[in-house]
mmCIF file of C-alpha atoms in Angstrom:
data_model
loop_
_atom_site.group_PDB
_atom_site.id
_atom_site.type_symbol
_atom_site.label_atom_id
_atom_site.label_comp_id
_atom_site.label_asym_id
_atom_site.label_seq_id
_atom_site.Cartn_x
_atom_site.Cartn_y
_atom_site.Cartn_z
ATOM 1 C CA MET A 1 0.000 0.000 0.000
ATOM 2 C CA ALA A 2 1.418 3.451 -0.984
ATOM 3 C CA LEU A 3 0.001 6.209 1.176
ATOM 4 C CA MET A 4 0.234 9.177 -1.193
ATOM 5 C CA ASN A 5 -2.108 11.661 -2.838
ATOM 6 C CA LEU A 6 -1.889 11.079 -6.569
ATOM 7 C CA GLY A 7 -1.591 14.792 -7.388
ATOM 8 C CA VAL A 8 1.143 15.357 -4.814
ATOM 9 C CA LYS A 9 2.899 12.214 -5.988
ATOM 10 C CA ALA A 10 2.823 13.454 -9.584
ATOM 11 C CA LEU A 11 4.306 16.805 -8.519
ATOM 12 C CA LEU A 12 7.034 15.019 -6.546
ATOM 13 C CA ASP A 13 7.749 12.785 -9.549
ATOM 14 C CA TRP A 14 8.004 15.924 -11.685
ATOM 15 C CA ILE A 15 10.602 17.592 -9.420
ATOM 16 C CA SER A 16 12.412 14.266 -8.918
ATOM 17 C CA ASN A 17 12.874 14.133 -12.673
ATOM 18 C CA LEU A 18 14.649 17.533 -12.508
ATOM 19 C CA THR A 19 17.254 16.654 -9.895
ATOM 20 C CA LEU A 20 20.812 15.934 -11.005
ATOM 21 C CA PRO A 21 21.593 13.136 -10.442
ATOM 22 C CA HIS A 22 18.048 11.861 -10.588
ATOM 23 C CA ARG A 23 16.781 10.757 -7.191
ATOM 24 C CA ALA A 24 13.289 9.937 -6.045
ATOM 25 C CA ILE A 25 11.751 12.467 -3.659
ATOM 26 C CA LYS A 26 9.353 10.545 -1.471
ATOM 27 C CA ASN A 27 7.788 13.322 0.639
ATOM 28 C CA ILE A 28 7.307 17.048 0.726
ATOM 29 C CA GLU A 29 9.569 17.498 3.766
ATOM 30 C CA GLU A 30 12.605 16.923 1.541
ATOM 31 C CA LEU A 31 11.807 20.249 -0.132
ATOM 32 C CA GLN A 32 11.559 22.184 3.130
ATOM 33 C CA ASN A 33 15.026 23.793 2.796
ATOM 34 C CA GLY A 34 14.056 25.226 -0.603
ATOM 35 C CA GLU A 35 17.261 24.115 -2.337
ATOM 36 C CA LEU A 36 15.600 22.013 -5.069
ATOM 37 C CA LEU A 37 12.835 24.561 -5.646
ATOM 38 C CA PHE A 38 15.477 27.296 -5.906
ATOM 39 C CA ASP A 39 17.346 25.278 -8.560
ATOM 40 C CA VAL A 40 14.101 24.675 -10.505
ATOM 41 C CA VAL A 41 13.322 28.402 -10.519
ATOM 42 C CA TYR A 42 16.736 29.246 -11.954
ATOM 43 C CA GLN A 43 16.429 26.361 -14.404
ATOM 44 C CA MET A 44 13.248 28.003 -15.706
ATOM 45 C CA LYS A 45 15.009 31.376 -15.762
ATOM 46 C CA LYS A 46 17.906 29.708 -17.631
ATOM 47 C CA GLU A 47 20.376 31.276 -15.260
ATOM 48 C CA GLN A 48 23.048 29.967 -12.950
ATOM 49 C CA PRO A 49 21.658 29.950 -9.397
ATOM 50 C CA PRO A 50 23.601 32.069 -6.894
ATOM 51 C CA SER A 51 25.024 30.586 -3.742
ATOM 52 C CA ILE A 52 22.440 31.136 -0.987
ATOM 53 C CA THR A 53 22.638 29.064 2.188
ATOM 54 C CA SER A 54 19.663 30.517 4.060
ATOM 55 C CA PRO A 55 16.328 28.683 3.389
ATOM 56 C CA ARG A 56 14.436 31.881 4.157
ATOM 57 C CA GLU A 57 16.410 33.771 1.508
ATOM 58 C CA ARG A 58 15.809 30.968 -1.004
ATOM 59 C CA PHE A 59 12.045 31.044 -0.448
ATOM 60 C CA LYS A 60 12.117 34.830 -0.693
ATOM 61 C CA ALA A 61 13.607 34.507 -4.202
ATOM 62 C CA ILE A 62 11.106 31.749 -5.068
ATOM 63 C CA ALA A 63 8.189 33.912 -3.854
ATOM 64 C CA GLU A 64 9.402 36.808 -6.009
ATOM 65 C CA PHE A 65 9.524 34.498 -9.056
ATOM 66 C CA VAL A 66 6.052 33.086 -8.368
ATOM 67 C CA GLU A 67 4.444 36.496 -7.914
ATOM 68 C CA LYS A 68 6.212 38.415 -10.688
ATOM 69 C CA VAL A 69 7.032 35.827 -13.352
ATOM 70 C CA CYS A 70 4.322 33.220 -12.752
ATOM 71 C CA ARG A 71 1.873 36.122 -12.194
ATOM 72 C CA PHE A 72 0.254 34.470 -9.177
ATOM 73 C CA SER A 73 -2.508 36.502 -7.549
ATOM 74 C CA ALA A 74 -3.163 35.499 -3.939
ATOM 75 C CA THR A 75 -6.073 37.928 -3.572
ATOM 76 C CA GLU A 76 -8.301 35.961 -5.945
ATOM 77 C CA SER A 77 -7.526 32.447 -4.801
ATOM 78 C CA CYS A 78 -6.733 30.281 -1.860
ATOM 79 C CA SER A 79 -3.882 31.656 0.167
ATOM 80 C CA LEU A 80 -0.236 30.711 -0.237
ATOM 81 C CA SER A 81 1.591 31.287 3.026
ATOM 82 C CA TRP A 82 5.352 31.593 2.782
ATOM 83 C CA ASP A 83 5.549 32.024 6.552
ATOM 84 C CA ASN A 84 3.995 28.555 6.977
ATOM 85 C CA ILE A 85 6.632 27.133 4.632
ATOM 86 C CA ASN A 86 9.479 28.832 6.563
ATOM 87 C CA ASN A 87 7.987 27.657 9.861
ATOM 88 C CA GLY A 88 7.217 24.096 8.650
ATOM 89 C CA ILE A 89 3.412 24.440 8.960
ATOM 90 C CA ASN A 90 1.156 22.633 6.420
ATOM 91 C CA LEU A 91 4.157 21.901 4.231
ATOM 92 C CA THR A 92 2.259 19.471 1.962
ATOM 93 C CA LEU A 93 -0.403 22.024 1.090
ATOM 94 C CA GLU A 94 1.845 25.056 0.707
ATOM 95 C CA ILE A 95 4.750 23.458 -1.179
ATOM 96 C CA ALA A 96 2.346 21.488 -3.415
ATOM 97 C CA LYS A 97 0.779 24.834 -4.404
ATOM 98 C CA VAL A 98 4.224 26.214 -5.249
ATOM 99 C CA LEU A 99 5.023 23.115 -7.335
ATOM 100 C CA LEU A 100 1.688 23.365 -9.162
ATOM 101 C CA LEU A 101 2.279 27.054 -9.994
ATOM 102 C CA LEU A 102 5.780 26.287 -11.277
ATOM 103 C CA VAL A 103 4.496 23.387 -13.426
ATOM 104 C CA TYR A 104 1.691 25.512 -14.838
ATOM 105 C CA HIS A 105 4.074 28.360 -15.651
ATOM 106 C CA ASP A 106 6.344 25.954 -17.518
ATOM 107 C CA MET A 107 3.349 24.541 -19.408
ATOM 108 C CA MET A 108 2.183 27.979 -20.504
ATOM 109 C CA SER A 109 5.628 29.364 -21.304
ATOM 110 C CA GLY A 110 5.839 27.366 -24.527
ATOM 111 C CA GLU A 111 9.332 26.038 -23.901
ATOM 112 C CA ARG A 112 8.299 23.353 -21.395
ATOM 113 C CA CYS A 113 11.893 22.998 -20.250
ATOM 114 C CA THR A 114 10.908 20.784 -17.267
ATOM 115 C CA LEU A 115 8.156 18.660 -18.849
ATOM 116 C CA LYS A 116 9.910 16.809 -21.668
ATOM 117 C CA THR A 117 10.690 13.485 -20.006
ATOM 118 C CA LEU A 118 7.701 12.856 -17.738
ATOM 119 C CA ASP A 119 5.819 9.585 -17.615
ATOM 120 C CA CYS A 120 2.365 9.510 -19.126
ATOM 121 C CA GLU A 121 0.598 8.879 -15.800
ATOM 122 C CA VAL A 122 2.451 11.777 -14.165
ATOM 123 C CA GLU A 123 1.403 14.021 -17.023
ATOM 124 C CA GLY A 124 -2.186 12.828 -16.578
ATOM 125 C CA GLU A 125 -2.269 13.812 -12.899
ATOM 126 C CA ILE A 126 -0.595 17.161 -13.620
ATOM 127 C CA ALA A 127 -3.106 17.746 -16.422
ATOM 128 C CA ASN A 128 -5.950 16.960 -14.004
ATOM 129 C CA LEU A 129 -4.554 19.438 -11.435
ATOM 130 C CA THR A 130 -4.101 22.234 -13.945
ATOM 131 C CA VAL A 131 -7.581 21.751 -15.449
ATOM 132 C CA PHE A 132 -9.451 21.676 -12.145
ATOM 133 C CA TYR A 133 -7.449 23.915 -9.837
ATOM 134 C CA VAL A 134 -5.503 26.485 -11.877
ATOM 135 C CA MET A 135 -7.377 29.422 -13.370
ATOM 136 C CA GLU A 136 -6.557 32.721 -15.015
ATOM 137 C CA ASN A 137 -8.172 36.116 -15.025
ATOM 138 C CA GLU A 138 -6.778 39.023 -17.014
ATOM 139 C CA GLY A 139 -3.422 37.321 -17.202
ATOM 140 C CA ARG A 140 -3.236 36.763 -13.435
ATOM 141 C CA VAL A 141 -3.025 33.140 -12.225
ATOM 142 C CA TYR A 142 -4.945 32.018 -9.180
ATOM 143 C CA LEU A 143 -5.746 28.722 -7.540
ATOM 144 C CA SER A 144 -9.174 27.255 -6.948
ATOM 145 C CA SER A 145 -10.544 27.508 -3.437
ATOM 146 C CA SER A 146 -11.180 23.752 -3.490
ATOM 147 C CA LEU A 147 -7.467 23.019 -3.896
ATOM 148 C CA ASP A 148 -6.835 23.032 -0.145
ATOM 149 C CA ALA A 149 -9.564 20.418 0.368
ATOM 150 C CA PHE A 150 -8.131 18.283 -2.392
ATOM 151 C CA LEU A 151 -4.555 18.505 -1.091
ATOM 152 C CA ALA A 152 -5.772 17.811 2.441
ATOM 153 C CA ARG A 153 -6.705 14.309 1.226
ATOM 154 C CA GLN A 154 -3.064 13.562 0.909
ATOM 155 C CA TYR A 155 -2.786 10.121 2.550
ATOM 156 C CA LEU A 156 -5.062 7.862 0.482
ATOM 157 C CA PRO A 157 -4.622 4.122 1.002
ATOM 158 C CA VAL A 158 -4.509 2.934 -2.599
ATOM 159 C CA THR A 159 -2.809 -0.089 -4.096
ATOM 160 C CA PRO A 160 -0.271 0.239 -6.890
ATOM 161 C CA GLU A 161 -2.712 -1.547 -9.211
ATOM 162 C CA VAL A 162 -5.420 1.047 -8.520
ATOM 163 C CA PHE A 163 -2.921 3.893 -9.003
ATOM 164 C CA ALA A 164 -1.786 2.381 -12.306
ATOM 165 C CA ARG A 165 -5.378 1.774 -13.407
ATOM 166 C CA THR A 166 -6.550 5.297 -12.589
ATOM 167 C CA THR A 167 -3.598 6.994 -14.230
ATOM 168 C CA SER A 168 -3.785 4.793 -17.352
ATOM 169 C CA THR A 169 -7.505 5.404 -17.606
ATOM 170 C CA SER A 170 -6.999 9.177 -17.443
ATOM 171 C CA THR A 171 -4.383 9.102 -20.199
ATOM 172 C CA SER A 172 -5.606 6.383 -22.575
ATOM 173 C CA SER A 173 -9.002 7.905 -23.265
ATOM 174 C CA LEU A 174 -9.630 11.593 -22.607
ATOM 175 C CA SER A 175 -13.281 11.209 -23.631
ATOM 176 C CA THR A 176 -14.218 9.019 -20.622
ATOM 177 C CA THR A 177 -14.353 9.738 -16.908
ATOM 178 C CA SER A 178 -12.498 7.839 -14.231
ATOM 179 C CA THR A 179 -13.532 7.664 -10.602
ATOM 180 C CA LEU A 180 -12.576 5.823 -7.479
ATOM 181 C CA SER A 181 -15.528 4.037 -5.980
ATOM 182 C CA ASP A 182 -16.210 3.771 -2.285
ATOM 183 C CA GLU A 183 -14.757 0.249 -2.418
ATOM 184 C CA ASP A 184 -11.437 1.602 -3.782
ATOM 185 C CA SER A 185 -11.303 4.421 -1.247
ATOM 186 C CA PRO A 186 -12.902 3.737 2.132
ATOM 187 C CA VAL A 187 -12.424 7.390 3.125
ATOM 188 C CA PHE A 188 -14.047 9.403 0.290
ATOM 189 C CA HIS A 189 -14.666 9.519 -3.426
ATOM 190 C CA ARG A 190 -11.811 10.438 -5.704
ATOM 191 C CA THR A 191 -12.550 13.718 -7.420
ATOM 192 C CA LYS A 192 -14.203 13.217 -10.783
ATOM 193 C CA LYS A 193 -11.778 13.844 -13.635
ATOM 194 C CA ILE A 194 -12.907 16.193 -16.321
ATOM 195 C CA ALA A 195 -14.310 14.788 -19.523
ATOM 196 C CA PHE A 196 -12.033 16.849 -21.783
ATOM 197 C CA VAL A 197 -13.843 16.054 -25.021
ATOM 198 C CA ASP A 198 -17.200 16.768 -23.397
ATOM 199 C CA VAL A 199 -16.363 20.191 -21.968
ATOM 200 C CA HIS A 200 -13.317 21.361 -23.907
ATOM 201 C CA THR A 201 -13.096 19.808 -27.344
ATOM 202 C CA VAL A 202 -9.582 18.956 -28.464
ATOM 203 C CA ALA A 203 -8.457 21.098 -31.353
ATOM 204 C CA SER A 204 -6.951 18.177 -33.297
ATOM 205 C CA SER A 205 -8.853 15.042 -34.191
ATOM 206 C CA SER A 206 -5.810 12.902 -33.544
ATOM 207 C CA SER A 207 -5.031 11.832 -29.973
ATOM 208 C CA SER A 208 -1.432 12.170 -28.730
ATOM 209 C CA LYS A 209 0.320 10.115 -26.100
ATOM 210 C CA SER A 210 0.904 13.218 -23.930
ATOM 211 C CA PRO A 211 -2.022 14.269 -21.737
ATOM 212 C CA LEU A 212 -0.371 17.630 -21.178
ATOM 213 C CA GLN A 213 -0.128 18.163 -24.903
ATOM 214 C CA ASP A 214 -3.771 17.226 -25.287
ATOM 215 C CA ILE A 215 -4.676 19.695 -22.547
ATOM 216 C CA MET A 216 -2.586 22.390 -24.168
ATOM 217 C CA ASN A 217 -4.408 21.753 -27.494
ATOM 218 C CA THR A 218 -7.828 22.418 -25.998
ATOM 219 C CA PRO A 219 -9.494 25.750 -26.863
ATOM 220 C CA LYS A 220 -9.482 26.717 -23.193
ATOM 221 C CA PHE A 221 -5.705 26.546 -22.877
ATOM 222 C CA GLN A 222 -5.195 27.868 -26.383
ATOM 223 C CA LEU A 223 -7.333 30.828 -25.336
ATOM 224 C CA ARG A 224 -5.240 31.234 -22.206
ATOM 225 C CA LYS A 225 -2.073 31.201 -24.285
ATOM 226 C CA ILE A 226 -3.570 33.743 -26.665
ATOM 227 C CA GLN A 227 -4.638 35.878 -23.695
ATOM 228 C CA ARG A 228 -1.159 35.567 -22.219
ATOM 229 C CA GLU A 229 0.305 36.560 -25.574
ATOM 230 C CA MET A 230 -2.087 39.501 -25.725
ATOM 231 C CA ILE A 231 -1.157 40.489 -22.181
ATOM 232 C CA ARG A 232 2.533 40.215 -23.053
ATOM 233 C CA GLU A 233 1.885 42.315 -26.122
ATOM 234 C CA ARG A 234 -0.091 44.760 -23.992
ATOM 235 C CA ASP A 235 2.667 44.850 -21.382
ATOM 236 C CA TYR A 236 5.166 45.294 -24.171
ATOM 237 C CA ARG A 237 2.999 48.051 -25.641
ATOM 238 C CA ASP A 238 2.616 49.634 -22.194
ATOM 239 C CA GLY A 239 6.336 49.412 -21.775
ATOM 240 C CA LEU A 240 6.819 51.038 -25.174
ATOM 241 C CA GLU A 241 4.262 53.697 -24.264
ATOM 242 C CA LYS A 242 6.057 54.328 -20.982
ATOM 243 C CA ASP A 243 9.326 54.498 -22.865
ATOM 244 C CA LEU A 244 7.670 56.841 -25.357
ATOM 245 C CA VAL A 245 6.262 59.012 -22.587
ATOM 246 C CA GLY A 246 9.651 58.974 -20.910
ATOM 247 C CA LYS A 247 11.370 59.861 -24.173
ATOM 248 C CA ILE A 248 8.777 62.564 -24.903
ATOM 249 C CA SER A 249 9.330 63.925 -21.394
ATOM 250 C CA LEU A 250 13.069 63.668 -21.928
ATOM 251 C CA LEU A 251 12.668 65.370 -25.311
ATOM 252 C CA ALA A 252 10.576 68.119 -23.688
ATOM 253 C CA GLN A 253 13.247 68.494 -21.022
ATOM 254 C CA ARG A 254 15.902 68.641 -23.706
ATOM 255 C CA GLU A 255 13.866 71.190 -25.676
ATOM 256 C CA SER A 256 13.441 73.213 -22.507
ATOM 257 C CA HIS A 257 17.142 72.866 -21.904
ATOM 258 C CA ILE A 258 17.825 73.875 -25.516
ATOM 259 C CA ASN A 259 15.545 76.894 -25.117
ATOM 260 C CA GLN A 260 17.377 77.823 -21.951
ATOM 261 C CA LEU A 261 20.675 77.381 -23.744
ATOM 262 C CA GLN A 262 19.383 79.452 -26.678
ATOM 263 C CA TYR A 263 18.275 82.169 -24.262
ATOM 264 C CA ARG A 264 21.651 82.042 -22.580
ATOM 265 C CA LEU A 265 23.326 82.103 -26.005
ATOM 266 C CA ASP A 266 21.315 85.174 -27.073
ATOM 267 C CA LYS A 267 22.090 86.790 -23.746
ATOM 268 C CA MET A 268 25.746 85.915 -24.162
ATOM 269 C CA LYS A 269 25.681 87.327 -27.719
ATOM 270 C CA GLY A 270 24.204 90.599 -26.385
ATOM 271 C CA GLU A 271 26.797 90.641 -23.644
ATOM 272 C CA GLN A 272 29.458 89.820 -26.228
ATOM 273 C CA THR A 273 28.310 92.768 -28.413
ATOM 274 C CA ALA A 274 28.421 95.077 -25.410
ATOM 275 C CA ASN A 275 31.787 93.607 -24.475
ATOM 276 C CA GLU A 276 33.042 94.169 -28.027
ATOM 277 C CA LEU A 277 32.004 97.838 -27.890
ATOM 278 C CA SER A 278 33.612 98.157 -24.491
ATOM 279 C CA THR A 279 36.645 96.320 -25.825
ATOM 280 C CA ARG A 280 36.897 98.679 -28.818
ATOM 281 C CA GLU A 281 36.755 101.656 -26.486
ATOM 282 C CA GLN A 282 39.363 100.065 -24.277
ATOM 283 C CA ILE A 283 41.516 99.321 -27.345
ATOM 284 C CA HIS A 284 41.176 102.953 -28.468
ATOM 285 C CA ASP A 285 42.151 104.140 -25.002
ATOM 286 C CA LEU A 286 45.025 101.699 -24.973
ATOM 287 C CA GLU A 287 46.174 102.912 -28.400
ATOM 288 C CA MET A 288 46.160 106.505 -27.170
ATOM 289 C CA LYS A 289 48.022 105.428 -24.070
ATOM 290 C CA ASN A 290 50.391 103.473 -26.291
ATOM 291 C CA ASP A 291 51.079 106.583 -28.438
ATOM 292 C CA SER A 292 51.677 108.578 -25.275
ATOM 293 C CA LEU A 293 53.930 105.849 -23.948
ATOM 294 C CA GLN A 294 55.753 105.761 -27.303
ATOM 295 C CA LEU A 295 56.457 109.457 -27.063
ATOM 296 C CA ARG A 296 57.588 108.968 -23.511
ATOM 297 C CA LEU A 297 59.752 106.072 -24.664
ATOM 298 C CA ASP A 298 61.369 108.267 -27.328
ATOM 299 C CA GLU A 299 62.074 110.859 -24.678
ATOM 300 C CA LEU A 300 63.489 108.199 -22.411
ATOM 301 C CA LEU A 301 65.669 106.887 -25.259
ATOM 302 C CA LYS A 302 66.931 110.396 -25.853
ATOM 303 C CA GLU A 303 67.525 110.808 -22.151
ATOM 304 C CA ASN A 304 69.195 107.412 -22.130
ATOM 305 C CA LYS A 305 71.482 108.520 -24.948
ATOM 306 C CA GLU A 306 72.344 111.647 -23.037
ATOM 307 C CA GLY A 307 72.753 109.520 -19.949
ATOM 308 C CA LYS A 308 75.199 107.315 -21.807
ATOM 309 C CA SER A 309 77.197 110.403 -22.806
ATOM 310 C CA SER A 310 77.094 111.542 -19.206
ATOM 311 C CA CYS A 311 78.108 108.072 -18.144
ATOM 312 C CA LEU A 312 81.155 108.165 -20.445
ATOM 313 C CA LEU A 313 82.070 111.557 -19.029
ATOM 314 C CA MET A 314 81.597 110.194 -15.546
ATOM 315 C CA GLU A 315 83.736 107.207 -16.386
ATOM 316 C CA ARG A 316 86.519 109.542 -17.494
ATOM 317 C CA LYS A 317 86.067 111.499 -14.290
ATOM 318 C CA VAL A 318 86.136 108.279 -12.354
ATOM 319 C CA THR A 319 89.386 107.389 -14.087
ATOM 320 C CA GLU A 320 90.808 110.753 -13.144
ATOM 321 C CA VAL A 321 89.521 110.344 -9.625
ATOM 322 C CA GLU A 322 91.108 106.906 -9.460
ATOM 323 C CA GLU A 323 94.406 108.425 -10.566
ATOM 324 C CA GLU A 324 94.001 111.153 -7.971
ATOM 325 C CA ASN A 325 93.057 108.451 -5.485
ATOM 326 C CA GLY A 326 96.328 106.716 -6.281
ATOM 327 C CA ALA A 327 98.255 109.927 -5.615
ATOM 328 C CA LEU A 328 96.213 110.481 -2.489
ATOM 329 C CA SER A 329 96.910 106.924 -1.422
ATOM 330 C CA SER A 330 100.634 107.642 -1.735
ATOM 331 C CA GLN A 331 100.138 110.789 0.259
ATOM 332 C CA MET A 332 98.096 108.854 2.773
ATOM 333 C CA ARG A 333 100.884 106.374 3.198
ATOM 334 C CA THR A 334 103.283 109.270 3.775
ATOM 335 C CA LEU A 335 100.857 110.825 6.192
ATOM 336 C CA HIS A 336 100.465 107.492 7.957
ATOM 337 C CA ALA A 337 104.200 107.343 8.368
ATOM 338 C CA GLN A 338 104.260 110.939 9.645
ATOM 339 C CA LEU A 339 101.293 110.102 11.895
ATOM 340 C CA SER A 340 103.235 107.217 13.348
ATOM 341 C CA MET A 341 106.145 109.530 14.009
ATOM 342 C CA CYS A 342 103.801 112.057 15.541
ATOM 343 C CA ARG A 343 102.246 109.404 17.707
ATOM 344 C CA ALA A 344 105.696 108.427 18.942
ATOM 345 C CA GLU A 345 106.446 112.095 19.586
ATOM 346 C CA VAL A 346 103.096 112.417 21.356
ATOM 347 C CA VAL A 347 103.980 109.440 23.542
ATOM 348 C CA ARG A 348 107.335 111.055 24.314
ATOM 349 C CA LEU A 349 105.736 114.435 24.971
ATOM 350 C CA THR A 350 103.083 112.743 27.079
ATOM 351 C CA GLY A 351 105.828 111.276 29.258
ATOM 352 C CA SER A 352 107.537 114.687 29.457
ATOM 353 C CA GLN A 353 104.208 116.315 30.228
ATOM 354 C CA ALA A 354 103.666 113.861 33.077
ATOM 355 C CA SER A 355 107.021 114.741 34.586
ATOM 356 C CA LEU A 356 106.386 118.457 34.029
ATOM 357 C CA GLN A 357 102.983 118.110 35.619
ATOM 358 C CA GLU A 358 104.610 116.514 38.672
ATOM 359 C CA GLU A 359 107.105 119.341 38.793
ATOM 360 C CA TRP A 360 104.304 121.868 38.295
ATOM 361 C CA ARG A 361 102.281 120.306 41.081
ATOM 362 C CA ALA A 362 105.288 120.577 43.431
ATOM 363 C CA LYS A 363 105.857 124.228 42.436
ATOM 364 C CA GLU A 364 102.147 124.873 42.712
ATOM 365 C CA ASP A 365 102.116 123.465 46.223
ATOM 366 C CA TYR A 366 105.140 125.650 47.066
ATOM 367 C CA PHE A 367 103.578 128.751 45.574
ATOM 368 C CA ASN A 368 100.299 127.996 47.279
ATOM 369 C CA ALA A 369 102.139 127.835 50.594
ATOM 370 C CA GLU A 370 103.934 131.139 49.782
ATOM 371 C CA LEU A 371 100.630 132.588 48.720
ATOM 372 C CA SER A 372 98.996 131.527 51.958
ATOM 373 C CA GLN A 373 101.832 133.088 53.911
ATOM 374 C CA ALA A 374 101.641 136.297 51.846
ATOM 375 C CA ALA A 375 97.896 136.379 52.323
ATOM 376 C CA SER A 376 98.282 136.129 56.081
ATOM 377 C CA GLN A 377 100.907 138.945 55.975
ATOM 378 C CA LYS A 378 98.581 140.896 53.727
ATOM 379 C CA GLU A 379 95.838 140.621 56.272
ATOM 380 C CA LEU A 380 98.179 141.778 59.017
ATOM 381 C CA LEU A 381 99.383 144.682 56.919
ATOM 382 C CA THR A 382 95.833 145.504 56.049
ATOM 383 C CA GLU A 383 94.940 145.760 59.693
ATOM 384 C CA GLN A 384 98.000 147.953 60.337
ATOM 385 C CA ILE A 385 97.090 150.132 57.357
ATOM 386 C CA GLN A 386 93.615 150.555 58.717
ATOM 387 C CA ILE A 387 95.042 151.552 62.117
ATOM 388 C CA LEU A 388 97.370 153.977 60.457
ATOM 389 C CA GLN A 389 94.589 155.386 58.341
ATOM 390 C CA GLY A 390 92.611 155.937 61.537
ATOM 391 C CA LYS A 391 95.542 157.780 63.058
ATOM 392 C CA ILE A 392 96.038 159.764 59.912
ATOM 393 C CA SER A 393 92.424 160.779 59.962
ATOM 394 C CA CYS A 394 92.776 161.964 63.555
ATOM 395 C CA LEU A 395 95.882 163.948 62.684
ATOM 396 C CA GLU A 396 94.219 165.535 59.708
ATOM 397 C CA GLU A 397 91.358 166.680 61.901
ATOM 398 C CA GLU A 398 93.775 168.103 64.409
ATOM 399 C CA ILE A 399 95.640 169.862 61.627
ATOM 400 C CA ARG A 400 92.408 171.369 60.315
ATOM 401 C CA ALA A 401 91.500 172.483 63.793
ATOM 402 C CA ALA A 402 94.949 174.008 64.390
ATOM 403 C CA THR A 403 94.777 175.818 61.099
ATOM 404 C CA LYS A 404 91.493 177.434 62.012
ATOM 405 C CA GLN A 405 92.942 178.667 65.310
ATOM 406 C CA ASP A 406 95.935 180.193 63.525
ATOM 407 C CA VAL A 407 93.703 182.136 61.249
ATOM 408 C CA GLY A 408 91.105 183.427 63.774
ATOM 409 C CA GLU A 409 93.255 183.679 66.894
ATOM 410 C CA ASN A 410 96.725 183.932 67.813
ATOM 411 C CA MET A 411 97.534 180.414 68.064
ATOM 412 C CA GLY A 412 99.861 179.205 70.701
ATOM 413 C CA PRO A 413 102.647 176.869 70.002
ATOM 414 C CA VAL A 414 101.644 173.807 68.039
ATOM 415 C CA ILE A 415 101.297 170.788 70.140
ATOM 416 C CA GLU A 416 103.385 168.100 68.719
ATOM 417 C CA ILE A 417 101.729 164.814 68.667
ATOM 418 C CA PRO A 418 104.071 161.988 68.858
ATOM 419 C CA VAL A 419 103.861 159.488 66.158
ATOM 420 C CA ASP A 420 104.177 155.929 67.108
#
């Protein structure tokens, strides 16, 4: 007994077929680290996958691919929780949804780079999943709300013979329906497979051995492909229109810039004209100044010529002065010799003067002593002279008195006054 949902088993067989080297993936938990899904995404992108070791970062890149490239719209379908995947919650449901979206994107891309070597029964189950549970609206892909209920029936006790019979029945005749009776499944009915010919007539009358190819040839999927092509064309047209609007805006900016440049150019031309007039006036002024300077230069040249004549005359005078300087130098040497002699004489006279000064000081001291003695005698004589003058004055008065007596009276004999 193989306990496995047929749809989940088909999706696991599909991703097992993509692993290098090929190895059978038996349960969803093996995809929990996101490594294989990450490789499948880059295989579809036809790029070399980068080295990312974090499972959360891998699923972030996978989510970006599913939402942008696969055009999955979670708002119109059953939810797809990346947090549950990162946290290991409901892995079978969530990762099976991711696998189904990746398979459907590869089917509708036209290249079918991951669907070329699948077994017929695997293709039949994948075709059943895409017909019943994958839908499109305006180019956006969404999943049927009944997908969770279908994937929740993931552990069905079926025998290999029943699995082989159901898958072969779904692929051998697309015009019949295949069901699992209550005897085959004691838990519930197997979901009724679509009668492709009944609801969606195959475009070609011939039947191929690929259920996916038969599904892709139905008008429904052909219409989806045409709608996708129209959406791509519309996106391409929108992109071209955006580019056109951007280029028109850029052109308008450039025109505005050109107008600004033209305005600046006209302004610069006006300024240049004004500058040229100013420059002409300045040139005229400079020419007048140049003429004046030329006249001044002529005068200076004339003065320079006269200066040269004066310089020659001065040179001759300098020569004469040098000759006179030579004669004076000879005289100076003579004078130096005489000066030396005079200095020697001065030294000799200085010595004589010193001895004379000593002699003079001795004589001066002698004369000073004589002078002091004479001064003291002079003072004594002066006192005696004053005494004598006093006596003389007394005598003169007596003589005057005696004279008066001789004239008026008969004077007696003159009294003789002894003189000391």
